[in-house]
Short mmCIF file of C-alpha atoms in Angstrom, two decimals:
data_model
loop_
_atom_site.label_atom_id
_atom_site.label_comp_id
_atom_site.label_asym_id
_atom_site.label_seq_id
_atom_site.Cartn_x
_atom_site.Cartn_y
_atom_site.Cartn_z
CA MET A 70 8.39 -19.05 0.98
CA GLU A 71 9.60 -16.64 3.81
CA LEU A 72 10.09 -12.91 3.77
CA LYS A 73 12.81 -11.40 4.89
CA ALA A 74 14.51 -7.65 4.92
CA LYS A 75 17.02 -7.18 2.22
CA CYS A 76 17.73 -3.45 4.25
CA LEU A 77 15.88 -1.11 6.20
CA LYS A 78 17.52 2.69 6.01
CA LYS A 79 16.76 5.33 8.18
CA ALA A 80 17.75 9.19 7.33
CA VAL A 81 16.72 12.85 8.30
CA VAL A 82 14.87 15.25 6.58
CA PRO A 83 17.03 18.12 5.94
CA SER A 84 15.89 21.60 8.69
CA THR A 85 16.28 23.60 5.42
CA LEU A 86 13.52 21.98 3.76
CA ILE A 87 10.86 20.96 6.37
CA GLU A 88 12.09 22.75 9.54
CA HIS A 89 8.36 22.14 11.78
CA PRO A 90 6.41 19.32 10.16
CA SER A 91 2.43 19.75 10.31
CA PRO A 92 0.66 17.69 12.55
CA GLY A 93 -1.79 16.03 10.13
CA ASN A 94 -3.86 13.61 11.73
CA LEU A 95 -4.15 10.07 13.68
CA GLN A 96 -4.09 8.62 9.69
CA SER A 97 -0.80 8.44 8.38
CA SER A 98 -1.77 8.69 4.97
CA ARG A 99 0.83 11.94 3.73
CA LEU A 100 3.59 9.28 2.46
CA ALA A 101 4.33 7.52 -1.13
CA LEU A 102 7.03 5.59 -2.20
CA HIS A 103 8.75 5.03 -5.85
CA MET A 104 11.43 2.76 -6.35
CA ASN A 105 14.04 3.51 -9.14
CA ASP A 106 14.52 0.37 -11.26
CA ASP A 107 18.52 0.42 -11.17
CA ASP A 108 21.45 -1.88 -10.52
CA ASP A 109 20.00 -4.11 -7.08
CA ASN A 110 23.15 -3.01 -5.93
CA ASP A 111 22.91 0.66 -6.55
CA SER A 112 19.20 1.07 -6.09
CA SER A 113 17.27 4.05 -4.54
CA CYS A 114 13.85 5.04 -3.54
CA TRP A 115 12.25 8.40 -3.57
CA VAL A 116 9.98 9.21 -0.71
CA TYR A 117 7.24 11.74 -1.05
CA ILE A 118 5.88 13.42 2.03
CA ALA A 119 3.36 15.93 2.75
CA SER A 120 3.48 18.53 5.00
CA GLY A 121 1.60 21.89 5.29
CA CYS A 122 0.38 22.86 1.79
CA HIS A 123 2.99 21.73 0.09
CA ILE A 124 4.76 17.73 -1.46
CA TYR A 125 8.39 17.25 -0.60
CA ARG A 126 10.44 14.27 -2.43
CA VAL A 127 13.49 13.06 -1.05
CA LEU A 128 16.12 10.11 -2.38
CA ILE A 129 16.92 7.16 -0.35
CA PRO A 130 19.75 5.45 -0.89
CA MET A 131 18.90 1.45 -0.75
CA ASP A 132 22.26 -0.43 -1.86
CA ASN A 133 22.99 -3.98 0.17
CA SER A 134 24.25 -3.49 3.55
CA PHE A 135 24.49 -5.77 6.57
CA LEU A 136 20.72 -6.22 8.60
CA ASN A 137 21.30 -6.31 12.31
CA LEU A 138 18.47 -7.59 14.38
CA GLY A 139 17.67 -6.92 18.18
CA LYS A 140 15.24 -8.88 20.66
CA GLU A 141 12.28 -10.79 19.08
CA ASP A 142 13.35 -10.31 14.89
CA LEU A 143 13.23 -6.46 15.43
CA LEU A 144 15.35 -4.83 12.91
CA ILE A 145 17.82 -2.40 13.52
CA PRO A 146 17.74 0.70 11.07
CA GLU A 147 21.29 1.60 9.18
CA GLN A 148 21.76 5.56 9.27
CA CYS A 149 22.65 7.00 5.73
CA GLU A 150 22.65 10.36 4.01
CA VAL A 151 19.72 11.90 1.85
CA LEU A 152 21.28 11.98 -1.73
CA GLU A 153 18.86 14.49 -2.79
CA ALA A 154 16.21 16.59 -1.44
CA SER A 155 13.50 19.51 -3.01
CA VAL A 156 10.25 20.62 -2.99
CA VAL A 157 7.73 19.11 -5.71
CA ASN A 158 7.05 21.69 -8.31
CA ARG A 159 3.46 21.87 -8.85
CA CYS A 160 0.10 24.19 -7.29
CA PRO A 161 0.18 24.07 -3.48
CA HIS A 162 -3.12 23.34 -1.34
CA ARG A 163 -4.63 25.67 0.13
CA SER A 164 -4.98 23.95 3.84
CA GLU A 165 -2.88 21.45 4.97
CA ILE A 166 -2.52 18.28 2.83
CA GLN A 167 -4.33 15.11 4.83
CA SER A 168 -3.26 12.02 2.08
CA ILE A 169 -1.11 11.31 -1.12
CA VAL A 170 -0.84 8.75 -3.34
CA LEU A 171 1.69 7.70 -6.39
CA ALA A 172 0.04 5.44 -8.94
CA GLU A 173 2.29 3.99 -11.92
CA THR A 174 1.21 4.79 -15.48
CA GLU A 175 1.24 2.39 -18.49
CA SER A 176 4.30 4.97 -19.97
CA SER A 177 7.56 3.85 -18.61
CA GLY A 178 9.15 6.31 -16.47
CA CYS A 179 5.53 8.05 -15.62
CA SER A 180 3.59 8.08 -12.22
CA ILE A 181 0.84 9.78 -11.35
CA LEU A 182 0.39 11.90 -7.95
CA GLY A 183 -2.37 12.99 -6.43
CA SER A 184 -3.45 15.02 -3.30
CA VAL A 185 -5.99 16.17 -1.47
CA ASP A 186 -6.44 18.63 1.97
CA SER A 187 -8.59 18.90 4.62
CA TYR A 188 -11.19 20.76 2.72
CA GLY A 189 -11.50 17.80 -0.22
CA HIS A 190 -9.94 19.53 -2.72
CA LEU A 191 -8.31 17.29 -5.45
CA ILE A 192 -4.66 17.96 -7.10
CA VAL A 193 -3.32 15.71 -9.85
CA SER A 194 -0.05 15.76 -11.72
CA ARG A 195 1.90 13.68 -13.69
CA LEU A 196 5.07 12.96 -13.22
CA ASP A 197 8.50 12.04 -15.59
CA ALA A 198 10.87 9.64 -14.80
CA SER A 199 12.91 12.92 -13.17
CA GLY A 200 10.13 13.18 -10.56
CA LYS A 201 9.49 16.73 -12.31
CA ASP A 202 5.40 17.98 -13.27
CA VAL A 203 3.96 18.03 -16.47
CA ASN A 204 2.27 21.23 -15.98
CA ARG A 205 0.05 20.21 -19.20
CA LEU A 206 -1.51 17.24 -17.43
CA THR A 207 -2.24 18.77 -14.24
CA TYR A 208 -5.84 19.26 -13.28
CA SER A 209 -7.48 20.63 -9.87
CA VAL A 210 -10.84 19.53 -8.70
CA PRO A 211 -12.50 21.76 -5.81
CA PRO A 212 -14.67 20.17 -3.47
CA GLN A 213 -18.43 19.99 -3.93
CA ASP A 214 -19.54 21.86 -1.21
CA CYS A 215 -17.27 24.76 -2.41
CA GLY A 216 -14.91 24.40 0.61
CA VAL A 217 -17.68 25.45 2.97
CA GLY A 218 -17.62 23.68 6.36
CA GLU A 219 -14.72 22.32 8.85
CA GLY A 220 -11.63 21.11 7.56
CA SER A 221 -11.30 17.13 8.28
CA TRP A 222 -9.28 14.20 7.29
CA ALA A 223 -9.36 13.62 3.45
CA GLY A 224 -8.71 10.44 1.76
CA LEU A 225 -7.59 9.69 -1.67
CA CYS A 226 -7.50 6.05 -4.03
CA PHE A 227 -6.75 6.03 -7.75
CA ASN A 228 -8.84 3.13 -9.88
CA PRO A 229 -5.95 0.39 -10.55
CA THR A 230 -6.65 -0.24 -13.63
CA GLN A 231 -8.02 3.54 -14.87
CA TRP A 232 -5.80 5.70 -13.17
CA PHE A 233 -7.70 8.75 -14.24
CA MET A 234 -10.57 7.61 -11.97
CA ALA A 235 -10.34 8.85 -8.81
CA ALA A 236 -12.51 8.90 -5.12
CA VAL A 237 -12.10 11.52 -2.53
CA ALA A 238 -13.65 10.97 0.92
CA HIS A 239 -14.25 14.07 3.14
CA SER A 240 -14.48 13.34 7.26
CA PHE A 241 -16.44 15.96 8.45
CA SER A 242 -19.53 15.72 5.34
CA LYS A 243 -19.25 12.32 5.76
CA THR A 244 -19.46 12.13 1.67
CA ILE A 245 -17.36 10.00 -1.05
CA ASP A 246 -16.96 12.22 -4.67
CA VAL A 247 -15.86 9.88 -7.39
CA TYR A 248 -13.83 11.66 -10.57
CA ASP A 249 -13.19 11.01 -14.28
CA GLN A 250 -10.51 13.62 -13.79
CA ASP A 251 -11.81 16.74 -13.58
CA ILE A 252 -15.29 15.54 -13.88
CA HIS A 253 -17.58 14.64 -11.06
CA LEU A 254 -19.59 11.29 -11.55
CA ARG A 255 -21.20 10.72 -8.40
CA THR A 256 -21.48 11.27 -4.38
CA LEU A 257 -21.30 8.83 -2.02
CA ARG A 258 -23.41 9.47 0.90
CA LEU A 259 -21.88 7.48 4.36
CA LEU A 260 -23.17 6.96 7.61
CA TRP A 261 -19.90 7.70 9.55
CA ASN A 262 -17.17 9.64 9.37
CA PRO A 263 -14.61 8.04 6.86
CA SER A 264 -11.20 6.88 7.65
CA SER A 265 -9.97 5.04 5.00
CA LEU A 266 -10.94 3.65 1.38
CA ILE A 267 -9.05 1.84 -1.36
CA PHE A 268 -10.99 0.67 -5.05
CA MET A 269 -10.83 -3.02 -4.85
CA GLN A 270 -9.14 -5.60 -7.54
CA ASN A 271 -9.05 -8.91 -8.43
CA LEU A 272 -12.64 -9.77 -7.35
CA ASP A 273 -14.80 -12.67 -8.72
CA LEU A 274 -17.99 -11.39 -7.89
CA GLY A 275 -18.35 -9.42 -11.96
CA GLY A 276 -17.80 -6.17 -10.57
CA GLY A 277 -14.27 -5.22 -12.16
CA ASN A 278 -12.63 -2.58 -10.12
CA SER A 279 -16.06 -0.43 -9.83
CA VAL A 280 -16.13 -1.78 -6.38
CA LEU A 281 -15.04 0.53 -3.16
CA ALA A 282 -14.33 -0.28 0.17
CA VAL A 283 -14.44 1.67 2.92
CA ALA A 284 -13.67 2.17 6.69
CA GLU A 285 -16.50 4.49 8.46
CA GLY A 286 -17.04 4.35 12.02
CA CYS A 287 -16.83 0.87 12.86
CA GLN A 288 -18.26 -0.60 10.33
CA LEU A 289 -16.97 -1.49 6.94
CA SER A 290 -18.99 -0.69 3.85
CA ILE A 291 -18.70 -1.86 0.30
CA TRP A 292 -20.29 0.39 -2.71
CA ASP A 293 -20.86 -0.71 -5.84
CA LEU A 294 -20.23 2.78 -8.58
CA ARG A 295 -22.53 0.76 -11.21
CA MET A 296 -25.49 0.40 -8.31
CA LYS A 297 -27.69 3.05 -8.05
CA GLU A 298 -30.05 1.41 -4.82
CA LYS A 299 -29.61 2.47 -1.69
CA GLY A 300 -27.12 5.10 -2.95
CA GLY A 301 -24.73 2.36 -4.20
CA CYS A 302 -24.18 -0.17 -0.73
CA VAL A 303 -24.00 -3.42 -1.46
CA ARG A 304 -22.62 -4.49 2.32
CA ARG A 305 -22.03 -3.40 5.10
CA ILE A 306 -20.32 -5.39 8.00
CA CYS A 307 -20.08 -4.68 11.87
CA GLY A 308 -16.52 -4.86 13.40
CA SER A 309 -16.42 -4.37 17.52
CA VAL A 310 -19.32 -2.03 18.65
CA GLY A 311 -17.41 1.37 19.51
CA ASP A 312 -14.33 0.70 17.96
CA ILE A 313 -13.40 2.76 14.87
CA LEU A 314 -11.83 1.17 12.02
CA TYR A 315 -8.67 3.66 10.57
CA ALA A 316 -7.20 1.04 7.80
CA VAL A 317 -8.74 -0.85 5.20
CA CYS A 318 -6.28 -2.71 2.57
CA ASN A 319 -6.98 -5.19 -0.09
CA SER A 320 -4.55 -7.97 -1.41
CA SER A 321 -3.84 -9.98 -5.29
CA LYS A 322 -6.41 -12.80 -4.28
CA GLY A 323 -9.30 -10.31 -3.43
CA THR A 324 -9.24 -10.90 0.54
CA ILE A 325 -10.01 -7.63 2.41
CA ALA A 326 -8.20 -6.46 5.68
CA ALA A 327 -9.20 -3.97 8.08
CA GLY A 328 -7.89 -3.13 11.59
CA GLY A 329 -8.64 -0.15 14.09
CA ALA A 330 -8.64 0.69 17.77
CA ASP A 331 -9.16 -2.59 18.79
CA ARG A 332 -5.80 -4.02 17.12
CA THR A 333 -7.23 -6.49 15.37
CA VAL A 334 -6.78 -7.44 11.76
CA THR A 335 -9.49 -9.06 10.63
CA VAL A 336 -9.40 -10.50 6.91
CA TYR A 337 -12.51 -11.11 5.12
CA ASP A 338 -13.66 -13.21 2.18
CA PRO A 339 -15.72 -11.02 -0.71
CA ARG A 340 -16.82 -14.09 -2.54
CA ARG A 341 -18.82 -14.76 1.38
CA TRP A 342 -18.11 -11.43 3.17
CA SER A 343 -17.18 -13.21 6.02
CA ALA A 344 -14.20 -13.10 8.55
CA VAL A 345 -11.71 -16.06 7.35
CA SER A 346 -9.47 -14.64 10.08
CA ARG A 347 -8.66 -12.55 12.98
CA TRP A 348 -5.34 -11.35 14.25
CA ILE A 349 -6.35 -10.09 18.06
CA ASN A 350 -3.78 -7.71 19.73
CA CYS A 351 -1.65 -7.39 16.61
CA SER A 352 -0.36 -4.09 17.65
CA LYS A 353 0.58 -2.19 20.97
CA TYR A 354 -1.60 0.37 20.00
CA GLU A 355 -4.41 1.52 17.66
CA VAL A 356 -3.98 0.20 13.81
CA THR A 357 -3.66 3.11 11.36
CA GLY A 358 -2.15 0.94 8.50
CA LEU A 359 -2.25 -2.22 6.80
CA ALA A 360 -1.10 -3.45 3.41
CA PHE A 361 -0.59 -7.20 1.85
CA SER A 362 2.69 -8.00 0.63
CA SER A 363 2.90 -8.19 -2.88
CA VAL A 364 5.59 -11.15 -3.08
CA ASP A 365 3.01 -13.55 -0.50
CA PRO A 366 -0.18 -12.14 0.17
CA GLU A 367 -0.58 -14.77 2.96
CA TYR A 368 1.70 -12.00 5.12
CA VAL A 369 0.03 -8.48 6.38
CA TYR A 370 1.99 -5.42 7.31
CA VAL A 371 0.96 -3.45 10.38
CA GLN A 372 1.35 -0.10 11.60
CA GLY A 373 0.41 1.13 14.74
CA VAL A 374 -0.52 4.62 15.84
CA ASP A 375 3.04 5.04 17.78
CA TYR A 376 6.26 4.10 15.95
CA GLU A 377 5.80 0.42 15.56
CA VAL A 378 5.86 -1.45 12.20
CA LEU A 379 5.73 -5.00 11.76
CA CYS A 380 5.07 -8.15 9.62
CA GLY A 381 3.59 -11.49 10.02
CA ARG A 382 1.18 -14.31 8.47
CA TRP A 383 -2.21 -13.35 9.52
CA ARG A 384 -3.78 -16.93 8.66
CA GLU A 385 -1.62 -18.01 11.83
CA SER A 386 -1.31 -14.95 13.77
CA LYS A 387 2.30 -14.74 13.93
CA LYS A 388 4.80 -12.34 13.90
CA VAL A 389 7.72 -12.51 11.54
CA PHE A 390 9.79 -9.51 12.02
CA SER A 391 9.39 -5.54 13.37
CA TYR A 392 10.95 -2.49 13.09
CA ARG A 393 10.35 0.68 15.50
CA GLY A 394 10.68 4.57 14.38
CA ASP A 395 12.08 7.07 16.65
CA SER A 396 8.82 8.74 16.99
CA ASN A 397 5.08 8.49 16.21
CA TRP A 398 4.39 8.49 12.61
CA LEU A 399 3.67 11.47 9.90
CA GLY A 400 2.98 9.11 7.30
CA PHE A 401 3.09 5.68 6.28
CA GLY A 402 3.55 3.87 2.89
CA LYS A 403 4.11 1.00 0.62
CA CYS A 404 4.70 0.79 -3.51
CA SER A 405 2.09 -0.81 -5.35
CA ASP A 406 4.01 -3.52 -7.03
CA ARG A 407 6.70 -4.46 -4.68
CA ASP A 408 7.59 -4.57 -0.75
CA VAL A 409 9.03 -1.57 0.39
CA LEU A 410 7.77 0.37 3.36
CA GLY A 411 8.61 3.84 4.08
CA GLY A 412 7.66 5.58 7.02
CA TRP A 413 8.08 9.63 8.23
CA SER A 414 8.39 10.46 12.11
CA ASP A 415 7.61 13.07 13.90
CA SER A 416 11.06 13.73 14.64
CA GLY A 417 11.89 14.38 10.51
CA SER A 418 13.43 10.93 10.06
CA ILE A 419 12.27 8.70 7.10
CA PHE A 420 12.58 4.98 7.30
CA VAL A 421 13.03 2.86 4.44
CA ALA A 422 12.45 -0.94 4.49
CA ASP A 423 13.24 -3.31 1.23
CA ILE A 424 11.21 -6.69 2.15
CA ARG A 425 12.47 -9.80 -0.37
CA GLY A 426 11.12 -13.37 -0.89
CA VAL A 427 12.96 -15.97 0.21
CA ASP A 428 12.95 -19.60 -0.62
CA GLY A 429 13.11 -21.57 2.31
CA VAL A 430 15.54 -24.46 0.92
CA ASN A 431 18.04 -22.59 -1.65
CA GLU A 432 17.37 -19.30 0.12
CA LEU A 433 17.46 -17.49 -2.89
CA HIS A 434 15.65 -13.93 -4.06
CA LEU A 435 12.24 -14.48 -5.59
CA PRO A 436 10.87 -12.39 -8.29
CA ASN A 437 7.55 -10.16 -6.78
CA ASP A 438 5.40 -11.99 -9.36
CA LEU A 439 4.02 -15.38 -8.04
CA ASP A 440 2.19 -15.75 -11.35
CA SER A 441 5.05 -16.12 -13.37
CA PRO A 442 5.28 -18.39 -16.78
CA LEU A 443 7.76 -20.56 -14.67
CA GLN A 444 5.66 -21.14 -11.39
CA GLN A 445 1.95 -21.81 -13.28
CA PRO A 446 3.01 -24.97 -14.63
CA LEU A 447 4.19 -26.49 -11.83
CA ASN A 448 1.50 -24.91 -9.81
CA GLU A 449 -0.87 -26.66 -12.22
CA PHE A 450 1.02 -29.83 -11.75
CA ILE A 451 0.58 -29.75 -7.98
CA PHE A 452 -2.95 -29.39 -8.30
CA SER A 453 -3.56 -32.23 -10.74
CA ALA A 454 -1.77 -34.57 -8.83
CA SER A 455 -3.51 -33.61 -5.82
CA ARG A 456 -6.78 -34.63 -7.30
CA THR A 457 -5.33 -37.63 -8.59
#
């Protein structure tokens, strides 16, 4: 199977909505995406971006169009107009927002929008199908140190199976606070300043979804929330000495990828906690964003600190295609259940790419679910044939 771009759209955020975007931090974690499940020929995508103390949402058309290619498989974006743009009606933060996360719930048409500011203040809202805030389900959690100290980068992630459980990382205090809605469960004390965190999924270690992977300094640390010994830290993996890790992600098969200042993406096997692949110098500058493909986890999306995004096979260290923004990224993200990438640049432009799986023989678009009932019997047949 191959991944190919269906479309790449570029739209400009109206200056009446955001005149001068706030600079944020090095990690581009101030963007979230929600794809509208409409007709495939007339679809659209909600892009949530954070600037200053507020969150904005922009509707981008994602209709089919002819995709232009440049040199070295560089995707050329198609200019389009913003269909709708507004401020998300929710309680604003008191300081600059550092990270936003959009999580899908089991209820159809509802999603959870979480945001954390530079002092670790968490606000979580439930949005309906139209993107409006359901006020009765909005809650706010102040930082455990009451906001004392210096503002810095703060990260947020939700448990993929329990959206009401969230983990908030604060770089300056070197801590991670775990919450059950607005109830504080525990605090994890780190050795270095955190720069990225995720709840791991699909592990074969019996940990369920209670394991956190944290990029701190030049180390990748693994934390089990069920353990008390050593503060809950079960493993530390050292990367290149002196090169800070800025991004970590988890695939549907359980593998973990980390990247940072050394411009290298390293993929780990959690069963042995050893590196299975290293894609050296895959980016021109520091790697600040990573995401495995939802269609085929053998592909990974890499975002550089400047304006580049590329897709490639991490086992072969081979780039498949790439695209570039018109200035440095202020926000970058991917849909949790499909290969839709979004980027927000310093110039105010938004880039949204829709990536699909293509059969190399028939060149048909494949569904995102690789473990569909039609695929399982074929996989079992191939496995049994290989054993005989």
